[in-house]
Amino acid sequence: MKCTAHIQAGVCGFATDVTADAPDEQSVTLNIETNCDKIAGLAEALAGKEIDGYDEIAKGFDGVVMTAVRSGLSGCCAGCAVPVGIFKALQAAARVALPKDVAITIKEG
């Protein structure tokens, strides 16, 4: 299954488009396009890797994606929404989660 995610990171103004493709519904490849230099480095680290979607769920924060996030996004906002968007797209492509929008709404007061 192929899934896409468009992520507006927030006040920084950066946007990221993720395409997660898993023709066998398990082995996922990611294509990440962004105007954020930090996320572009993460995209490069994940490019060309075939990621086992089931293994990513089992390993959680120790999987391929989150390990690359920890090592590649130093100096990035700890609350960046992009890593979770990448992970959610991967889950949907591997059919371990349904493709459903995720939203965070923040209001003052």
PDB file of N, CA and C in Angstrom:
ATOM      1  N   MET A   1       0.848  -1.169   0.000  1.00  0.00           N
ATOM      2  CA  MET A   1       0.000   0.000   0.000  1.00  0.00           C
ATOM      3  C   MET A   1       0.897   1.236   0.000  1.00  0.00           C
ATOM      4  N   LYS A   2       0.460   2.252  -0.677  1.00  0.00           N
ATOM      5  CA  LYS A   2       1.181   3.520  -0.686  1.00  0.00           C
ATOM      6  C   LYS A   2       0.347   4.546   0.076  1.00  0.00           C
ATOM      7  N   CYS A   3       1.006   5.274   0.970  1.00  0.00           N
ATOM      8  CA  CYS A   3       0.355   6.321   1.753  1.00  0.00           C
ATOM      9  C   CYS A   3       1.165   7.598   1.655  1.00  0.00           C
ATOM     10  N   THR A   4       0.477   8.705   1.722  1.00  0.00           N
ATOM     11  CA  THR A   4       1.159   9.995   1.737  1.00  0.00           C
ATOM     12  C   THR A   4       0.708  10.782   2.962  1.00  0.00           C
ATOM     13  N   ALA A   5       1.610  11.613   3.449  1.00  0.00           N
ATOM     14  CA  ALA A   5       1.305  12.487   4.577  1.00  0.00           C
ATOM     15  C   ALA A   5       1.875  13.862   4.277  1.00  0.00           C
ATOM     16  N   HIS A   6       1.082  14.888   4.521  1.00  0.00           N
ATOM     17  CA  HIS A   6       1.553  16.265   4.429  1.00  0.00           C
ATOM     18  C   HIS A   6       1.583  16.798   5.849  1.00  0.00           C
ATOM     19  N   ILE A   7       2.752  17.266   6.278  1.00  0.00           N
ATOM     20  CA  ILE A   7       2.925  17.687   7.666  1.00  0.00           C
ATOM     21  C   ILE A   7       3.326  19.156   7.715  1.00  0.00           C
ATOM     22  N   GLN A   8       2.498  19.965   8.335  1.00  0.00           N
ATOM     23  CA  GLN A   8       2.810  21.369   8.634  1.00  0.00           C
ATOM     24  C   GLN A   8       3.358  21.367  10.052  1.00  0.00           C
ATOM     25  N   ALA A   9       4.634  21.641  10.203  1.00  0.00           N
ATOM     26  CA  ALA A   9       5.295  21.463  11.495  1.00  0.00           C
ATOM     27  C   ALA A   9       4.864  22.462  12.561  1.00  0.00           C
ATOM     28  N   GLY A  10       4.362  23.596  12.194  1.00  0.00           N
ATOM     29  CA  GLY A  10       3.914  24.561  13.201  1.00  0.00           C
ATOM     30  C   GLY A  10       4.476  25.938  12.963  1.00  0.00           C
ATOM     31  N   VAL A  11       4.828  26.607  14.040  1.00  0.00           N
ATOM     32  CA  VAL A  11       5.240  28.003  13.991  1.00  0.00           C
ATOM     33  C   VAL A  11       6.516  28.206  13.170  1.00  0.00           C
ATOM     34  N   CYS A  12       7.323  27.169  13.014  1.00  0.00           N
ATOM     35  CA  CYS A  12       8.541  27.281  12.209  1.00  0.00           C
ATOM     36  C   CYS A  12       8.210  27.520  10.734  1.00  0.00           C
ATOM     37  N   GLY A  13       7.012  27.099  10.311  1.00  0.00           N
ATOM     38  CA  GLY A  13       6.586  27.312   8.933  1.00  0.00           C
ATOM     39  C   GLY A  13       7.050  26.255   7.953  1.00  0.00           C
ATOM     40  N   PHE A  14       7.768  25.265   8.416  1.00  0.00           N
ATOM     41  CA  PHE A  14       8.264  24.225   7.517  1.00  0.00           C
ATOM     42  C   PHE A  14       7.173  23.202   7.206  1.00  0.00           C
ATOM     43  N   ALA A  15       7.246  22.662   5.995  1.00  0.00           N
ATOM     44  CA  ALA A  15       6.298  21.637   5.554  1.00  0.00           C
ATOM     45  C   ALA A  15       7.079  20.430   5.052  1.00  0.00           C
ATOM     46  N   THR A  16       6.506  19.268   5.266  1.00  0.00           N
ATOM     47  CA  THR A  16       7.135  18.022   4.841  1.00  0.00           C
ATOM     48  C   THR A  16       6.085  17.129   4.199  1.00  0.00           C
ATOM     49  N   ASP A  17       6.451  16.535   3.069  1.00  0.00           N
ATOM     50  CA  ASP A  17       5.606  15.549   2.406  1.00  0.00           C
ATOM     51  C   ASP A  17       6.290  14.199   2.479  1.00  0.00           C
ATOM     52  N   VAL A  18       5.563  13.215   2.951  1.00  0.00           N
ATOM     53  CA  VAL A  18       6.085  11.862   3.110  1.00  0.00           C
ATOM     54  C   VAL A  18       5.285  10.921   2.229  1.00  0.00           C
ATOM     55  N   THR A  19       5.982  10.107   1.456  1.00  0.00           N
ATOM     56  CA  THR A  19       5.349   9.007   0.743  1.00  0.00           C
ATOM     57  C   THR A  19       5.957   7.725   1.293  1.00  0.00           C
ATOM     58  N   ALA A  20       5.103   6.880   1.841  1.00  0.00           N
ATOM     59  CA  ALA A  20       5.514   5.582   2.367  1.00  0.00           C
ATOM     60  C   ALA A  20       4.926   4.527   1.449  1.00  0.00           C
ATOM     61  N   ASP A  21       5.779   3.679   0.910  1.00  0.00           N
ATOM     62  CA  ASP A  21       5.332   2.679  -0.053  1.00  0.00           C
ATOM     63  C   ASP A  21       5.703   1.286   0.430  1.00  0.00           C
ATOM     64  N   ALA A  22       4.705   0.417   0.541  1.00  0.00           N
ATOM     65  CA  ALA A  22       4.915  -0.962   0.974  1.00  0.00           C
ATOM     66  C   ALA A  22       4.105  -1.884   0.063  1.00  0.00           C
ATOM     67  N   PRO A  23       4.640  -2.194  -1.118  1.00  0.00           N
ATOM     68  CA  PRO A  23       3.894  -3.048  -2.051  1.00  0.00           C
ATOM     69  C   PRO A  23       3.489  -4.397  -1.451  1.00  0.00           C
ATOM     70  N   ASP A  24       4.313  -4.922  -0.539  1.00  0.00           N
ATOM     71  CA  ASP A  24       3.994  -6.205   0.101  1.00  0.00           C
ATOM     72  C   ASP A  24       3.307  -6.019   1.449  1.00  0.00           C
ATOM     73  N   GLU A  25       2.986  -4.765   1.784  1.00  0.00           N
ATOM     74  CA  GLU A  25       2.334  -4.382   3.035  1.00  0.00           C
ATOM     75  C   GLU A  25       3.164  -4.730   4.279  1.00  0.00           C
ATOM     76  N   GLN A  26       4.495  -4.757   4.097  1.00  0.00           N
ATOM     77  CA  GLN A  26       5.385  -4.944   5.243  1.00  0.00           C
ATOM     78  C   GLN A  26       6.692  -4.175   5.070  1.00  0.00           C
ATOM     79  N   SER A  27       7.338  -4.334   3.921  1.00  0.00           N
ATOM     80  CA  SER A  27       8.621  -3.670   3.663  1.00  0.00           C
ATOM     81  C   SER A  27       8.348  -2.276   3.103  1.00  0.00           C
ATOM     82  N   VAL A  28       8.701  -1.261   3.871  1.00  0.00           N
ATOM     83  CA  VAL A  28       8.336   0.114   3.552  1.00  0.00           C
ATOM     84  C   VAL A  28       9.564   0.908   3.107  1.00  0.00           C
ATOM     85  N   THR A  29       9.403   1.660   2.028  1.00  0.00           N
ATOM     86  CA  THR A  29      10.413   2.641   1.636  1.00  0.00           C
ATOM     87  C   THR A  29       9.776   4.018   1.789  1.00  0.00           C
ATOM     88  N   LEU A  30      10.603   4.976   2.169  1.00  0.00           N
ATOM     89  CA  LEU A  30      10.129   6.331   2.427  1.00  0.00           C
ATOM     90  C   LEU A  30      10.737   7.313   1.443  1.00  0.00           C
ATOM     91  N   ASN A  31       9.918   8.220   0.970  1.00  0.00           N
ATOM     92  CA  ASN A  31      10.391   9.364   0.204  1.00  0.00           C
ATOM     93  C   ASN A  31       9.913  10.596   0.968  1.00  0.00           C
ATOM     94  N   ILE A  32      10.855  11.423   1.389  1.00  0.00           N
ATOM     95  CA  ILE A  32      10.532  12.582   2.226  1.00  0.00           C
ATOM     96  C   ILE A  32      11.040  13.841   1.552  1.00  0.00           C
ATOM     97  N   GLU A  33      10.121  14.770   1.307  1.00  0.00           N
ATOM     98  CA  GLU A  33      10.469  16.069   0.721  1.00  0.00           C
ATOM     99  C   GLU A  33      10.090  17.156   1.713  1.00  0.00           C
ATOM    100  N   THR A  34      11.005  18.103   1.916  1.00  0.00           N
ATOM    101  CA  THR A  34      10.791  19.120   2.940  1.00  0.00           C
ATOM    102  C   THR A  34      11.567  20.385   2.623  1.00  0.00           C
ATOM    103  N   ASN A  35      11.158  21.483   3.236  1.00  0.00           N
ATOM    104  CA  ASN A  35      11.916  22.725   3.136  1.00  0.00           C
ATOM    105  C   ASN A  35      12.685  23.018   4.431  1.00  0.00           C
ATOM    106  N   CYS A  36      12.772  22.011   5.317  1.00  0.00           N
ATOM    107  CA  CYS A  36      13.529  22.133   6.568  1.00  0.00           C
ATOM    108  C   CYS A  36      14.861  21.407   6.415  1.00  0.00           C
ATOM    109  N   ASP A  37      15.958  22.105   6.662  1.00  0.00           N
ATOM    110  CA  ASP A  37      17.286  21.495   6.526  1.00  0.00           C
ATOM    111  C   ASP A  37      17.477  20.298   7.463  1.00  0.00           C
ATOM    112  N   LYS A  38      16.966  20.398   8.681  1.00  0.00           N
ATOM    113  CA  LYS A  38      17.124  19.306   9.648  1.00  0.00           C
ATOM    114  C   LYS A  38      16.380  18.056   9.188  1.00  0.00           C
ATOM    115  N   ILE A  39      15.138  18.240   8.744  1.00  0.00           N
ATOM    116  CA  ILE A  39      14.345  17.105   8.270  1.00  0.00           C
ATOM    117  C   ILE A  39      14.927  16.569   6.960  1.00  0.00           C
ATOM    118  N   ALA A  40      15.519  17.429   6.144  1.00  0.00           N
ATOM    119  CA  ALA A  40      16.162  16.976   4.903  1.00  0.00           C
ATOM    120  C   ALA A  40      17.308  16.013   5.226  1.00  0.00           C
ATOM    121  N   GLY A  41      18.041  16.275   6.297  1.00  0.00           N
ATOM    122  CA  GLY A  41      19.095  15.362   6.733  1.00  0.00           C
ATOM    123  C   GLY A  41      18.525  14.024   7.177  1.00  0.00           C
ATOM    124  N   LEU A  42      17.392  14.064   7.868  1.00  0.00           N
ATOM    125  CA  LEU A  42      16.710  12.838   8.284  1.00  0.00           C
ATOM    126  C   LEU A  42      16.238  12.066   7.051  1.00  0.00           C
ATOM    127  N   ALA A  43      15.696  12.787   6.078  1.00  0.00           N
ATOM    128  CA  ALA A  43      15.228  12.160   4.845  1.00  0.00           C
ATOM    129  C   ALA A  43      16.374  11.433   4.148  1.00  0.00           C
ATOM    130  N   GLU A  44      17.524  12.070   4.133  1.00  0.00           N
ATOM    131  CA  GLU A  44      18.703  11.465   3.504  1.00  0.00           C
ATOM    132  C   GLU A  44      19.131  10.193   4.247  1.00  0.00           C
ATOM    133  N   ALA A  45      19.057  10.229   5.575  1.00  0.00           N
ATOM    134  CA  ALA A  45      19.441   9.068   6.379  1.00  0.00           C
ATOM    135  C   ALA A  45      18.498   7.880   6.151  1.00  0.00           C
ATOM    136  N   LEU A  46      17.240   8.166   5.842  1.00  0.00           N
ATOM    137  CA  LEU A  46      16.255   7.098   5.646  1.00  0.00           C
ATOM    138  C   LEU A  46      16.087   6.690   4.184  1.00  0.00           C
ATOM    139  N   ALA A  47      16.623   7.482   3.268  1.00  0.00           N
ATOM    140  CA  ALA A  47      16.454   7.217   1.831  1.00  0.00           C
ATOM    141  C   ALA A  47      17.056   5.878   1.441  1.00  0.00           C
ATOM    142  N   GLY A  48      16.315   5.154   0.634  1.00  0.00           N
ATOM    143  CA  GLY A  48      16.814   3.891   0.100  1.00  0.00           C
ATOM    144  C   GLY A  48      16.745   2.720   1.061  1.00  0.00           C
ATOM    145  N   LYS A  49      16.350   2.959   2.297  1.00  0.00           N
ATOM    146  CA  LYS A  49      16.245   1.864   3.265  1.00  0.00           C
ATOM    147  C   LYS A  49      14.901   1.170   3.111  1.00  0.00           C
ATOM    148  N   GLU A  50      14.928  -0.136   3.173  1.00  0.00           N
ATOM    149  CA  GLU A  50      13.693  -0.907   3.223  1.00  0.00           C
ATOM    150  C   GLU A  50      13.445  -1.201   4.693  1.00  0.00           C
ATOM    151  N   ILE A  51      12.368  -0.655   5.231  1.00  0.00           N
ATOM    152  CA  ILE A  51      12.091  -0.726   6.657  1.00  0.00           C
ATOM    153  C   ILE A  51      10.944  -1.704   6.888  1.00  0.00           C
ATOM    154  N   ASP A  52      11.160  -2.654   7.781  1.00  0.00           N
ATOM    155  CA  ASP A  52      10.128  -3.628   8.109  1.00  0.00           C
ATOM    156  C   ASP A  52       9.087  -2.954   9.006  1.00  0.00           C
ATOM    157  N   GLY A  53       7.896  -2.742   8.463  1.00  0.00           N
ATOM    158  CA  GLY A  53       6.844  -2.042   9.191  1.00  0.00           C
ATOM    159  C   GLY A  53       6.433  -2.734  10.474  1.00  0.00           C
ATOM    160  N   TYR A  54       6.413  -4.071  10.476  1.00  0.00           N
ATOM    161  CA  TYR A  54       6.045  -4.805  11.683  1.00  0.00           C
ATOM    162  C   TYR A  54       7.128  -4.651  12.747  1.00  0.00           C
ATOM    163  N   ASP A  55       8.376  -4.714  12.306  1.00  0.00           N
ATOM    164  CA  ASP A  55       9.503  -4.577  13.216  1.00  0.00           C
ATOM    165  C   ASP A  55       9.523  -3.182  13.841  1.00  0.00           C
ATOM    166  N   GLU A  56       9.161  -2.171  13.068  1.00  0.00           N
ATOM    167  CA  GLU A  56       9.128  -0.803  13.603  1.00  0.00           C
ATOM    168  C   GLU A  56       8.135  -0.687  14.743  1.00  0.00           C
ATOM    169  N   ILE A  57       6.987  -1.344  14.607  1.00  0.00           N
ATOM    170  CA  ILE A  57       5.990  -1.307  15.679  1.00  0.00           C
ATOM    171  C   ILE A  57       6.540  -2.015  16.918  1.00  0.00           C
ATOM    172  N   ALA A  58       7.126  -3.177  16.707  1.00  0.00           N
ATOM    173  CA  ALA A  58       7.652  -3.956  17.833  1.00  0.00           C
ATOM    174  C   ALA A  58       8.770  -3.216  18.564  1.00  0.00           C
ATOM    175  N   LYS A  59       9.631  -2.545  17.809  1.00  0.00           N
ATOM    176  CA  LYS A  59      10.780  -1.868  18.419  1.00  0.00           C
ATOM    177  C   LYS A  59      10.458  -0.470  18.927  1.00  0.00           C
ATOM    178  N   GLY A  60       9.360   0.120  18.458  1.00  0.00           N
ATOM    179  CA  GLY A  60       8.953   1.442  18.936  1.00  0.00           C
ATOM    180  C   GLY A  60      10.040   2.490  18.770  1.00  0.00           C
ATOM    181  N   PHE A  61      10.454   3.092  19.883  1.00  0.00           N
ATOM    182  CA  PHE A  61      11.448   4.159  19.835  1.00  0.00           C
ATOM    183  C   PHE A  61      12.856   3.653  19.517  1.00  0.00           C
ATOM    184  N   ASP A  62      13.026   2.340  19.435  1.00  0.00           N
ATOM    185  CA  ASP A  62      14.324   1.771  19.074  1.00  0.00           C
ATOM    186  C   ASP A  62      14.350   1.257  17.643  1.00  0.00           C
ATOM    187  N   GLY A  63      13.310   1.548  16.873  1.00  0.00           N
ATOM    188  CA  GLY A  63      13.258   1.134  15.476  1.00  0.00           C
ATOM    189  C   GLY A  63      14.120   2.025  14.591  1.00  0.00           C
ATOM    190  N   VAL A  64      14.118   1.728  13.313  1.00  0.00           N
ATOM    191  CA  VAL A  64      14.940   2.442  12.331  1.00  0.00           C
ATOM    192  C   VAL A  64      14.593   3.927  12.285  1.00  0.00           C
ATOM    193  N   VAL A  65      13.299   4.251  12.218  1.00  0.00           N
ATOM    194  CA  VAL A  65      12.884   5.661  12.068  1.00  0.00           C
ATOM    195  C   VAL A  65      13.254   6.471  13.299  1.00  0.00           C
ATOM    196  N   MET A  66      12.852   6.027  14.478  1.00  0.00           N
ATOM    197  CA  MET A  66      13.096   6.823  15.674  1.00  0.00           C
ATOM    198  C   MET A  66      14.577   6.860  16.051  1.00  0.00           C
ATOM    199  N   THR A  67      15.327   5.821  15.715  1.00  0.00           N
ATOM    200  CA  THR A  67      16.771   5.856  15.936  1.00  0.00           C
ATOM    201  C   THR A  67      17.402   6.923  15.045  1.00  0.00           C
ATOM    202  N   ALA A  68      16.959   6.991  13.786  1.00  0.00           N
ATOM    203  CA  ALA A  68      17.457   8.028  12.872  1.00  0.00           C
ATOM    204  C   ALA A  68      17.046   9.414  13.344  1.00  0.00           C
ATOM    205  N   VAL A  69      15.855   9.533  13.911  1.00  0.00           N
ATOM    206  CA  VAL A  69      15.389  10.817  14.451  1.00  0.00           C
ATOM    207  C   VAL A  69      16.305  11.263  15.583  1.00  0.00           C
ATOM    208  N   ARG A  70      16.582  10.366  16.517  1.00  0.00           N
ATOM    209  CA  ARG A  70      17.432  10.720  17.672  1.00  0.00           C
ATOM    210  C   ARG A  70      18.840  11.120  17.241  1.00  0.00           C
ATOM    211  N   SER A  71      19.397  10.401  16.282  1.00  0.00           N
ATOM    212  CA  SER A  71      20.775  10.702  15.886  1.00  0.00           C
ATOM    213  C   SER A  71      20.868  11.853  14.899  1.00  0.00           C
ATOM    214  N   GLY A  72      19.812  12.106  14.147  1.00  0.00           N
ATOM    215  CA  GLY A  72      19.895  13.103  13.087  1.00  0.00           C
ATOM    216  C   GLY A  72      19.244  14.440  13.357  1.00  0.00           C
ATOM    217  N   LEU A  73      18.446  14.531  14.393  1.00  0.00           N
ATOM    218  CA  LEU A  73      17.735  15.792  14.634  1.00  0.00           C
ATOM    219  C   LEU A  73      18.233  16.522  15.878  1.00  0.00           C
ATOM    220  N   SER A  74      19.496  16.384  16.192  1.00  0.00           N
ATOM    221  CA  SER A  74      20.012  17.143  17.325  1.00  0.00           C
ATOM    222  C   SER A  74      19.917  18.623  16.999  1.00  0.00           C
ATOM    223  N   GLY A  75      19.502  19.385  17.973  1.00  0.00           N
ATOM    224  CA  GLY A  75      19.328  20.815  17.759  1.00  0.00           C
ATOM    225  C   GLY A  75      17.980  21.178  17.176  1.00  0.00           C
ATOM    226  N   CYS A  76      17.172  20.183  16.888  1.00  0.00           N
ATOM    227  CA  CYS A  76      15.828  20.397  16.351  1.00  0.00           C
ATOM    228  C   CYS A  76      14.863  20.527  17.534  1.00  0.00           C
ATOM    229  N   CYS A  77      13.738  21.114  17.291  1.00  0.00           N
ATOM    230  CA  CYS A  77      12.721  21.233  18.332  1.00  0.00           C
ATOM    231  C   CYS A  77      12.277  19.843  18.786  1.00  0.00           C
ATOM    232  N   ALA A  78      12.323  19.576  20.090  1.00  0.00           N
ATOM    233  CA  ALA A  78      11.929  18.272  20.623  1.00  0.00           C
ATOM    234  C   ALA A  78      10.451  17.983  20.368  1.00  0.00           C
ATOM    235  N   GLY A  79       9.660  19.027  20.132  1.00  0.00           N
ATOM    236  CA  GLY A  79       8.235  18.857  19.872  1.00  0.00           C
ATOM    237  C   GLY A  79       7.896  18.794  18.395  1.00  0.00           C
ATOM    238  N   CYS A  80       8.886  18.608  17.543  1.00  0.00           N
ATOM    239  CA  CYS A  80       8.642  18.567  16.101  1.00  0.00           C
ATOM    240  C   CYS A  80       7.634  17.465  15.767  1.00  0.00           C
ATOM    241  N   ALA A  81       6.626  17.810  14.980  1.00  0.00           N
ATOM    242  CA  ALA A  81       5.568  16.872  14.614  1.00  0.00           C
ATOM    243  C   ALA A  81       5.954  15.965  13.444  1.00  0.00           C
ATOM    244  N   VAL A  82       7.037  16.273  12.760  1.00  0.00           N
ATOM    245  CA  VAL A  82       7.398  15.522  11.559  1.00  0.00           C
ATOM    246  C   VAL A  82       7.747  14.060  11.855  1.00  0.00           C
ATOM    247  N   PRO A  83       8.575  13.758  12.869  1.00  0.00           N
ATOM    248  CA  PRO A  83       8.888  12.349  13.108  1.00  0.00           C
ATOM    249  C   PRO A  83       7.650  11.472  13.315  1.00  0.00           C
ATOM    250  N   VAL A  84       6.693  11.954  14.086  1.00  0.00           N
ATOM    251  CA  VAL A  84       5.482  11.149  14.296  1.00  0.00           C
ATOM    252  C   VAL A  84       4.690  11.012  12.994  1.00  0.00           C
ATOM    253  N   GLY A  85       4.699  12.035  12.156  1.00  0.00           N
ATOM    254  CA  GLY A  85       4.024  11.945  10.861  1.00  0.00           C
ATOM    255  C   GLY A  85       4.663  10.905   9.960  1.00  0.00           C
ATOM    256  N   ILE A  86       5.990  10.855   9.970  1.00  0.00           N
ATOM    257  CA  ILE A  86       6.713   9.841   9.190  1.00  0.00           C
ATOM    258  C   ILE A  86       6.345   8.453   9.697  1.00  0.00           C
ATOM    259  N   PHE A  87       6.354   8.282  11.012  1.00  0.00           N
ATOM    260  CA  PHE A  87       6.045   6.990  11.615  1.00  0.00           C
ATOM    261  C   PHE A  87       4.611   6.561  11.308  1.00  0.00           C
ATOM    262  N   LYS A  88       3.664   7.490  11.385  1.00  0.00           N
ATOM    263  CA  LYS A  88       2.261   7.166  11.106  1.00  0.00           C
ATOM    264  C   LYS A  88       2.064   6.772   9.639  1.00  0.00           C
ATOM    265  N   ALA A  89       2.740   7.446   8.717  1.00  0.00           N
ATOM    266  CA  ALA A  89       2.644   7.089   7.300  1.00  0.00           C
ATOM    267  C   ALA A  89       3.198   5.691   7.063  1.00  0.00           C
ATOM    268  N   LEU A  90       4.321   5.382   7.713  1.00  0.00           N
ATOM    269  CA  LEU A  90       4.918   4.049   7.612  1.00  0.00           C
ATOM    270  C   LEU A  90       3.946   2.991   8.133  1.00  0.00           C
ATOM    271  N   GLN A  91       3.321   3.242   9.274  1.00  0.00           N
ATOM    272  CA  GLN A  91       2.351   2.302   9.851  1.00  0.00           C
ATOM    273  C   GLN A  91       1.201   2.037   8.878  1.00  0.00           C
ATOM    274  N   ALA A  92       0.665   3.082   8.298  1.00  0.00           N
ATOM    275  CA  ALA A  92      -0.473   2.925   7.385  1.00  0.00           C
ATOM    276  C   ALA A  92      -0.070   2.159   6.127  1.00  0.00           C
ATOM    277  N   ALA A  93       1.120   2.445   5.604  1.00  0.00           N
ATOM    278  CA  ALA A  93       1.586   1.753   4.401  1.00  0.00           C
ATOM    279  C   ALA A  93       1.765   0.262   4.653  1.00  0.00           C
ATOM    280  N   ALA A  94       2.209  -0.097   5.861  1.00  0.00           N
ATOM    281  CA  ALA A  94       2.404  -1.502   6.222  1.00  0.00           C
ATOM    282  C   ALA A  94       1.108  -2.144   6.729  1.00  0.00           C
ATOM    283  N   ARG A  95       0.041  -1.387   6.749  1.00  0.00           N
ATOM    284  CA  ARG A  95      -1.275  -1.852   7.193  1.00  0.00           C
ATOM    285  C   ARG A  95      -1.305  -2.316   8.641  1.00  0.00           C
ATOM    286  N   VAL A  96      -0.459  -1.719   9.467  1.00  0.00           N
ATOM    287  CA  VAL A  96      -0.534  -1.999  10.894  1.00  0.00           C
ATOM    288  C   VAL A  96      -1.316  -0.895  11.607  1.00  0.00           C
ATOM    289  N   ALA A  97      -1.751   0.096  10.835  1.00  0.00           N
ATOM    290  CA  ALA A  97      -2.637   1.148  11.322  1.00  0.00           C
ATOM    291  C   ALA A  97      -3.464   1.617  10.130  1.00  0.00           C
ATOM    292  N   LEU A  98      -4.641   2.115  10.406  1.00  0.00           N
ATOM    293  CA  LEU A  98      -5.474   2.638   9.335  1.00  0.00           C
ATOM    294  C   LEU A  98      -5.008   4.035   8.947  1.00  0.00           C
ATOM    295  N   PRO A  99      -5.108   4.381   7.656  1.00  0.00           N
ATOM    296  CA  PRO A  99      -4.739   5.740   7.243  1.00  0.00           C
ATOM    297  C   PRO A  99      -5.785   6.740   7.755  1.00  0.00           C
ATOM    298  N   LYS A 100      -5.448   7.425   8.797  1.00  0.00           N
ATOM    299  CA  LYS A 100      -6.357   8.378   9.438  1.00  0.00           C
ATOM    300  C   LYS A 100      -5.581   9.620   9.823  1.00  0.00           C
ATOM    301  N   ASP A 101      -6.172  10.781   9.607  1.00  0.00           N
ATOM    302  CA  ASP A 101      -5.529  12.035   9.972  1.00  0.00           C
ATOM    303  C   ASP A 101      -5.280  12.107  11.475  1.00  0.00           C
ATOM    304  N   VAL A 102      -4.183  12.766  11.820  1.00  0.00           N
ATOM    305  CA  VAL A 102      -3.838  13.048  13.207  1.00  0.00           C
ATOM    306  C   VAL A 102      -3.834  14.568  13.324  1.00  0.00           C
ATOM    307  N   ALA A 103      -4.366  15.094  14.407  1.00  0.00           N
ATOM    308  CA  ALA A 103      -4.401  16.554  14.553  1.00  0.00           C
ATOM    309  C   ALA A 103      -3.995  16.962  15.962  1.00  0.00           C
ATOM    310  N   ILE A 104      -3.309  18.083  16.034  1.00  0.00           N
ATOM    311  CA  ILE A 104      -2.999  18.713  17.306  1.00  0.00           C
ATOM    312  C   ILE A 104      -3.485  20.150  17.176  1.00  0.00           C
ATOM    313  N   THR A 105      -4.374  20.527  18.042  1.00  0.00           N
ATOM    314  CA  THR A 105      -4.898  21.894  18.023  1.00  0.00           C
ATOM    315  C   THR A 105      -4.468  22.579  19.305  1.00  0.00           C
ATOM    316  N   ILE A 106      -3.769  23.698  19.157  1.00  0.00           N
ATOM    317  CA  ILE A 106      -3.275  24.414  20.338  1.00  0.00           C
ATOM    318  C   ILE A 106      -3.874  25.811  20.349  1.00  0.00           C
ATOM    319  N   LYS A 107      -4.486  26.153  21.462  1.00  0.00           N
ATOM    320  CA  LYS A 107      -5.094  27.474  21.618  1.00  0.00           C
ATOM    321  C   LYS A 107      -4.621  28.076  22.923  1.00  0.00           C
ATOM    322  N   GLU A 108      -4.468  29.356  22.929  1.00  0.00           N
ATOM    323  CA  GLU A 108      -4.088  30.059  24.150  1.00  0.00           C
ATOM    324  C   GLU A 108      -5.301  30.191  25.046  1.00  0.00           C
ATOM    325  N   GLY A 109      -5.068  30.060  26.364  1.00  0.00           N
ATOM    326  CA  GLY A 109      -6.139  30.273  27.312  1.00  0.00           C
ATOM    327  C   GLY A 109      -6.854  29.061  27.606  1.00  0.00           C
TER     328      GLY A 109
END
